[in-house]
Short mmCIF file of C-alpha atoms and ligand atoms in Angstrom, two decimals:
data_model
loop_
_atom_site.label_atom_id
_atom_site.label_comp_id
_atom_site.label_asym_id
_atom_site.label_seq_id
_atom_site.Cartn_x
_atom_site.Cartn_y
_atom_site.Cartn_z
CA UNK A 585 -7.80 -64.49 -119.61
CA UNK A 586 -7.24 -62.24 -116.20
CA UNK A 587 -7.96 -58.30 -117.28
CA UNK A 588 -9.28 -55.24 -115.68
CA UNK A 589 -12.48 -53.37 -116.75
CA UNK A 590 -12.35 -50.64 -118.97
CA UNK A 591 -14.19 -48.49 -121.25
CA UNK A 592 -12.06 -47.55 -124.60
CA UNK A 593 -14.03 -44.86 -126.18
CA UNK A 594 -13.51 -44.03 -129.74
CA UNK A 595 -14.34 -40.46 -130.68
CA UNK A 596 -14.26 -38.98 -134.56
CA UNK A 597 -16.14 -37.68 -137.18
CA UNK A 598 -18.32 -40.05 -139.11
CA UNK A 599 -16.12 -42.08 -141.49
CA UNK A 600 -13.06 -41.65 -139.21
CA UNK A 601 -12.92 -45.16 -138.67
CA UNK A 602 -13.99 -46.02 -135.03
CA UNK A 603 -16.20 -48.62 -136.14
CA UNK A 604 -13.81 -50.25 -138.43
CA UNK A 605 -11.33 -50.20 -135.53
CA UNK A 606 -13.39 -51.33 -132.75
CA UNK A 607 -14.68 -54.32 -134.90
CA UNK A 608 -11.10 -55.25 -135.71
CA UNK A 609 -10.05 -54.87 -131.98
CA UNK A 610 -13.11 -56.68 -130.91
CA UNK A 611 -11.78 -59.77 -133.00
CA UNK A 612 -8.00 -59.40 -131.27
CA UNK A 613 -9.42 -59.17 -127.82
CA UNK A 614 -12.00 -62.29 -128.30
CA UNK A 615 -8.99 -64.39 -129.31
CA UNK A 616 -7.24 -63.55 -126.07
CA UNK A 617 -10.46 -64.52 -124.21
CA UNK A 618 -11.14 -61.17 -122.43
CA UNK A 619 -14.78 -60.42 -121.25
CA UNK A 620 -16.02 -58.07 -124.08
CA UNK A 621 -19.16 -55.67 -125.10
CA UNK A 622 -19.26 -53.54 -128.15
CA UNK A 623 -21.64 -50.30 -128.03
CA UNK A 624 -21.71 -48.91 -131.50
CA UNK A 625 -23.40 -45.69 -131.89
CA UNK A 626 -25.77 -46.37 -134.93
CA UNK A 627 -27.16 -49.48 -133.39
CA UNK A 628 -27.47 -47.66 -129.77
CA UNK A 629 -29.72 -45.22 -131.43
CA UNK A 630 -32.12 -47.96 -132.66
CA UNK A 631 -32.35 -49.33 -129.26
CA UNK A 632 -31.02 -47.79 -126.01
CA UNK A 633 -31.23 -44.31 -127.17
CA UNK A 634 -33.98 -44.48 -129.73
CA UNK A 635 -36.21 -41.11 -130.44
CA UNK A 636 -32.79 -39.01 -129.70
CA UNK A 637 -32.19 -36.77 -132.27
CA UNK A 638 -28.94 -34.53 -133.34
CA UNK A 639 -29.47 -31.27 -131.62
CA UNK A 640 -26.61 -30.82 -129.01
CA UNK A 641 -29.10 -31.71 -125.86
CA UNK A 642 -30.12 -35.13 -127.28
CA UNK A 643 -26.01 -35.77 -128.38
CA UNK A 644 -25.52 -34.90 -125.27
CA UNK A 645 -27.66 -37.43 -123.65
CA UNK A 646 -26.90 -39.83 -126.53
CA UNK A 647 -23.41 -40.07 -125.14
CA UNK A 648 -24.84 -39.68 -121.14
CA UNK A 649 -27.01 -43.02 -121.58
CA UNK A 650 -24.11 -45.07 -123.36
CA UNK A 651 -21.73 -43.63 -120.83
CA UNK A 652 -23.97 -45.13 -117.97
CA UNK A 653 -24.19 -48.69 -119.62
CA UNK A 654 -20.27 -48.44 -120.18
CA UNK A 655 -19.96 -47.57 -116.32
CA UNK A 656 -22.07 -50.41 -115.20
CA UNK A 657 -20.27 -53.17 -117.41
CA UNK A 658 -17.00 -51.94 -116.98
CA UNK A 659 -17.07 -51.90 -113.23
CA UNK A 660 -18.27 -55.38 -113.69
CA UNK A 661 -14.78 -56.34 -114.74
CA UNK A 662 -16.17 -55.99 -118.97
CA UNK A 663 -13.96 -54.47 -121.76
CA UNK A 664 -16.39 -52.06 -123.34
CA UNK A 665 -15.68 -50.81 -126.84
CA UNK A 666 -17.84 -47.77 -127.71
CA UNK A 667 -17.76 -46.17 -130.83
CA UNK A 668 -19.81 -42.79 -130.91
CA UNK A 669 -19.09 -39.61 -133.18
CA UNK A 670 -19.58 -38.13 -129.23
CA UNK A 671 -18.77 -34.50 -130.46
CA UNK A 672 -18.63 -32.34 -127.21
CA UNK A 673 -15.79 -32.31 -125.36
CA UNK A 674 -17.50 -31.88 -122.09
CA UNK A 675 -19.62 -34.42 -121.77
CA UNK A 676 -17.34 -36.55 -123.23
CA UNK A 677 -14.95 -35.59 -120.03
CA UNK A 678 -18.14 -36.11 -117.74
CA UNK A 679 -18.23 -39.90 -118.75
CA UNK A 680 -14.55 -40.14 -118.25
CA UNK A 681 -14.90 -38.76 -114.82
CA UNK A 682 -17.80 -41.33 -113.90
CA UNK A 683 -16.01 -44.44 -115.27
CA UNK A 684 -12.40 -43.74 -114.30
CA UNK A 685 -11.11 -46.74 -115.97
CA UNK A 686 -11.53 -44.86 -119.71
CA UNK A 687 -9.35 -44.94 -122.32
CA UNK A 688 -10.07 -42.14 -124.96
CA UNK A 689 -9.37 -43.04 -128.71
CA UNK A 690 -9.22 -39.97 -131.37
CA UNK A 691 -10.25 -41.53 -134.51
CA UNK A 692 -8.54 -39.03 -136.97
CA UNK A 693 -8.58 -38.15 -140.65
CA UNK A 694 -8.81 -34.87 -142.07
CA UNK A 695 -12.74 -34.09 -143.07
CA UNK A 696 -11.77 -34.20 -146.60
CA UNK A 697 -10.72 -37.94 -146.40
CA UNK A 698 -13.87 -38.75 -144.31
CA UNK A 699 -15.76 -36.87 -147.03
CA UNK A 700 -13.91 -38.59 -149.65
CA UNK A 701 -14.61 -42.10 -148.21
CA UNK A 702 -18.45 -41.45 -147.29
CA UNK A 703 -18.88 -44.61 -146.12
CA UNK A 704 -22.75 -44.51 -145.83
CA UNK A 705 -23.30 -42.10 -148.45
CA UNK A 706 -24.07 -39.31 -145.54
CA UNK A 707 -21.65 -36.32 -146.47
CA UNK A 708 -23.18 -36.14 -149.97
CA UNK A 709 -26.45 -35.72 -148.09
CA UNK A 710 -25.07 -33.24 -145.80
CA UNK A 711 -23.71 -31.27 -148.43
CA UNK A 712 -26.84 -30.92 -150.41
CA UNK A 713 -28.88 -30.16 -147.28
CA UNK A 714 -30.82 -33.42 -147.52
CA UNK A 715 -29.52 -34.09 -143.75
CA UNK A 716 -28.92 -30.90 -141.22
CA UNK A 717 -26.94 -30.54 -138.29
CA UNK A 718 -24.34 -33.33 -139.71
CA UNK A 719 -21.05 -33.14 -137.74
CA UNK A 720 -18.10 -31.53 -139.48
CA UNK A 721 -20.50 -29.82 -141.96
CA UNK A 722 -23.36 -28.29 -140.61
CA UNK A 723 -22.21 -28.95 -137.01
CA UNK A 724 -19.44 -28.66 -134.57
CA UNK A 725 -16.50 -31.27 -133.30
CA UNK A 726 -14.56 -30.45 -130.80
CA UNK A 727 -11.37 -32.71 -130.83
CA UNK A 728 -10.13 -34.34 -127.63
CA UNK A 729 -7.27 -32.61 -126.03
CA UNK A 730 -5.39 -35.16 -124.37
CA UNK A 731 -6.84 -38.47 -125.63
CA UNK A 732 -4.96 -41.67 -124.67
CA UNK A 733 -4.53 -42.83 -128.27
CA UNK A 734 -4.46 -40.86 -131.34
CA UNK A 735 -5.50 -43.13 -134.86
CA UNK A 736 -4.21 -41.37 -137.66
CA UNK A 737 -6.13 -43.65 -139.89
CA UNK A 738 -5.53 -41.82 -143.36
CA UNK A 739 -1.85 -42.76 -142.43
CA UNK A 740 -1.68 -46.14 -140.40
CA UNK A 741 -3.69 -49.28 -141.28
CA UNK A 742 -6.63 -50.77 -139.44
CA UNK A 743 -3.92 -53.46 -137.68
CA UNK A 744 -1.23 -50.42 -136.77
CA UNK A 745 -4.35 -48.58 -134.99
CA UNK A 746 -5.47 -51.70 -132.87
CA UNK A 747 -1.63 -52.56 -132.03
CA UNK A 748 -1.60 -48.76 -130.75
CA UNK A 749 -4.62 -49.36 -128.44
CA UNK A 750 -3.53 -52.82 -127.11
CA UNK A 751 -0.32 -51.59 -126.45
CA UNK A 752 -1.80 -48.69 -124.48
CA UNK A 753 -4.35 -51.16 -122.49
CA UNK A 754 -1.07 -53.44 -121.48
CA UNK A 755 0.64 -50.06 -120.57
CA UNK A 756 -2.25 -48.97 -118.62
CA UNK A 757 -2.45 -52.39 -116.46
CA UNK A 758 -5.81 -53.46 -118.41
CA UNK A 759 -4.22 -56.42 -120.00
CA UNK A 760 -1.60 -58.37 -118.39
CA UNK A 761 1.93 -57.22 -118.96
CA UNK A 762 3.61 -59.70 -121.80
CA UNK A 763 0.09 -60.49 -123.47
CA UNK A 764 1.08 -59.15 -126.53
CA UNK A 765 4.49 -60.48 -127.02
P1 LIG B 750 -16.73 -44.32 -138.34
O1 LIG B 750 -17.21 -45.56 -137.40
O2 LIG B 750 -15.80 -43.26 -138.05
O3 LIG B 750 -18.22 -43.84 -138.82
P2 LIG B 750 -16.34 -46.21 -140.64
O4 LIG B 750 -15.10 -47.14 -139.45
O5 LIG B 750 -17.42 -46.88 -140.54
O6 LIG B 750 -16.29 -44.91 -139.63
O7 LIG B 750 -15.27 -46.25 -141.55
C1 LIG B 750 -14.13 -45.67 -142.14
C2 LIG B 750 -13.96 -46.10 -143.33
O8 LIG B 750 -12.35 -45.57 -143.31
C3 LIG B 750 -13.72 -47.57 -143.90
O9 LIG B 750 -14.27 -47.90 -144.99
C4 LIG B 750 -12.45 -48.07 -143.44
O10 LIG B 750 -12.13 -49.31 -144.43
C5 LIG B 750 -11.77 -46.97 -143.87
N1 LIG B 750 -9.97 -47.19 -143.43
C6 LIG B 750 -9.14 -46.74 -143.99
N2 LIG B 750 -7.92 -46.99 -143.23
C7 LIG B 750 -8.36 -47.37 -141.59
C8 LIG B 750 -7.53 -47.13 -140.93
N3 LIG B 750 -6.11 -47.16 -140.37
N4 LIG B 750 -8.66 -47.25 -139.73
C9 LIG B 750 -10.16 -47.62 -139.93
N5 LIG B 750 -10.58 -47.19 -140.81
C10 LIG B 750 -10.01 -47.12 -142.39
#
């Protein structure tokens, strides 16, 4: 299928739904036959950005490296799905400026909901002090001011979130018009 390269960048708290929505979106885009790559923050931290920690400096470096790879792929016509907490607005905007074809998706649910989900058991550890610098608990999260898409994951289903993003990609001309009909 003819389409344009774009980075779809998921930002949000741990447990807000970034990876879940990205995986479901990946499945839909694969069915359409798009050129696709997925960069999941947890996996990237085991290779591309291995050794980086969770200080502001290291978090920013993590995002810059992911942004660099996304840029290379995007300019070669690939749809790149990035899910990374990416808590700092300035470096997200830096990556946006570099890539140009950039759709920011804010995966949002109240902290209490994310903590209740506690998908990886990390909130419990953060509350007990076992993990330091945990976003939302002991480290900041700067919400995006103008994201292209906001997925309210405590109100919408995963499929509804995916449809929201696909519509935005079509509206912005990254997917051909009519492809969702
Ligand atoms: P993150 O990647 O942001 O850390 P995950 O995707 O790992 O978050 O976890 C999100 C959790 O929330 C999953 O258990 C998922 O099933 C649940 N969930 C409930 N509703 C939604 C929704 N609309 N979108 C995404 N996840 C949802």
